[in-house]
Short mmCIF file of C-alpha atoms in Angstrom, two decimals:
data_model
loop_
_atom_site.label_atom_id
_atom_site.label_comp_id
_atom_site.label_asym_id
_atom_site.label_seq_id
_atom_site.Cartn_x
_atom_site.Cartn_y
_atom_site.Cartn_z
CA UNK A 1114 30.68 48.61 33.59
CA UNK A 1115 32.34 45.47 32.02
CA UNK A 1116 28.85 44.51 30.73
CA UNK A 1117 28.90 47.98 29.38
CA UNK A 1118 31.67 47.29 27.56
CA UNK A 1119 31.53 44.18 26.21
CA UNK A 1120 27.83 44.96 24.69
CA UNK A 1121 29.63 47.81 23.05
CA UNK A 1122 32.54 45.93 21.80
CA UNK A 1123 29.96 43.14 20.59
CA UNK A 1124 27.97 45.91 18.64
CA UNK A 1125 31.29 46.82 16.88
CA UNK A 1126 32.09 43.76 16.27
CA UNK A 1127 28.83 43.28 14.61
CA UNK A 1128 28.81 45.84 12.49
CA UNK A 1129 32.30 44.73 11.07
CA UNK A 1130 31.50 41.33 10.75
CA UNK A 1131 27.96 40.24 10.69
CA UNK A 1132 26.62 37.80 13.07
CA UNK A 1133 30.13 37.34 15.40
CA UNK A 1134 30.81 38.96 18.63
CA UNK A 1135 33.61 39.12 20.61
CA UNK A 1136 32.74 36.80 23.51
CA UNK A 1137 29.61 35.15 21.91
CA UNK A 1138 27.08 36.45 23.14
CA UNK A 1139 23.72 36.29 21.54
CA UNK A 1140 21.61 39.51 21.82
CA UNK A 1141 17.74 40.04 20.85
CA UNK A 1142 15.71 42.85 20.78
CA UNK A 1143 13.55 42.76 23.72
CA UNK A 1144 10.91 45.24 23.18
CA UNK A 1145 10.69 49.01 22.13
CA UNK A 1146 10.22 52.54 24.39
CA UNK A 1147 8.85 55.74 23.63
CA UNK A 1148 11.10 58.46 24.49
CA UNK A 1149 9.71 61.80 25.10
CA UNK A 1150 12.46 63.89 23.29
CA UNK A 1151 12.91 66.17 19.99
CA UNK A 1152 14.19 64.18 16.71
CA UNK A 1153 14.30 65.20 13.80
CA UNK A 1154 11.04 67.54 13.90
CA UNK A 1155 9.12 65.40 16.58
CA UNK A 1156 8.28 65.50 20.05
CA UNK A 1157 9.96 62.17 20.59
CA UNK A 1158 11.63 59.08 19.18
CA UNK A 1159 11.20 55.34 19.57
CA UNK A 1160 14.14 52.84 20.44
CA UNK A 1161 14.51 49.53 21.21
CA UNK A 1162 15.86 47.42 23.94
CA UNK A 1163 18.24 44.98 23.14
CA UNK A 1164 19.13 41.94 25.67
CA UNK A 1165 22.10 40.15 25.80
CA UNK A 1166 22.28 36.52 26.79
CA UNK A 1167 25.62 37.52 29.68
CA UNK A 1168 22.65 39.89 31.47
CA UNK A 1169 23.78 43.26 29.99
CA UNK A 1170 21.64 45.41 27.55
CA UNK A 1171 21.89 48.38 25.56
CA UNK A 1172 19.06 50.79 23.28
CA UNK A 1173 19.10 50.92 19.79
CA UNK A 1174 17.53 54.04 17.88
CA UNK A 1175 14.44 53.47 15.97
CA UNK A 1176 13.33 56.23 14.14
CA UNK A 1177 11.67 59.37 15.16
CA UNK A 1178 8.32 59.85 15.85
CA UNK A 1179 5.98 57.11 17.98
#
């Protein structure tokens, strides 16, 4: 759960201030998924996997449609 959090808190962070983090970690995008679900009009939606350096990870949306 604290892994949880702190990937959240680091995504916030982020988006607030561009290329910081609150405990610096360094994330990456790891690879993407097809997810068999309705977006937007489509049968399903692509996202990505993003891996954190501390072992945690969290999915990013792509866009709709894979």
């Amino acid at each position: 759960m604290t892994k949880m959090v702190q990937a959240l808190t680091d995504r916030l962070v982020e988006r607030l201030l561009p290329g910081g983090t609150a405990h610096a970690v360094k994330c990456h995008r790891a690879g993407t998924k097809c997810i068999n679900s309705s977006c937007g009009g489509k049968k399903n939606y692509l996202q990505y996997r993003v891996n954190c350096d501390d072992g945690s990870y969290y999915y990013e949306f792509a866009h709709c449609g894979c």
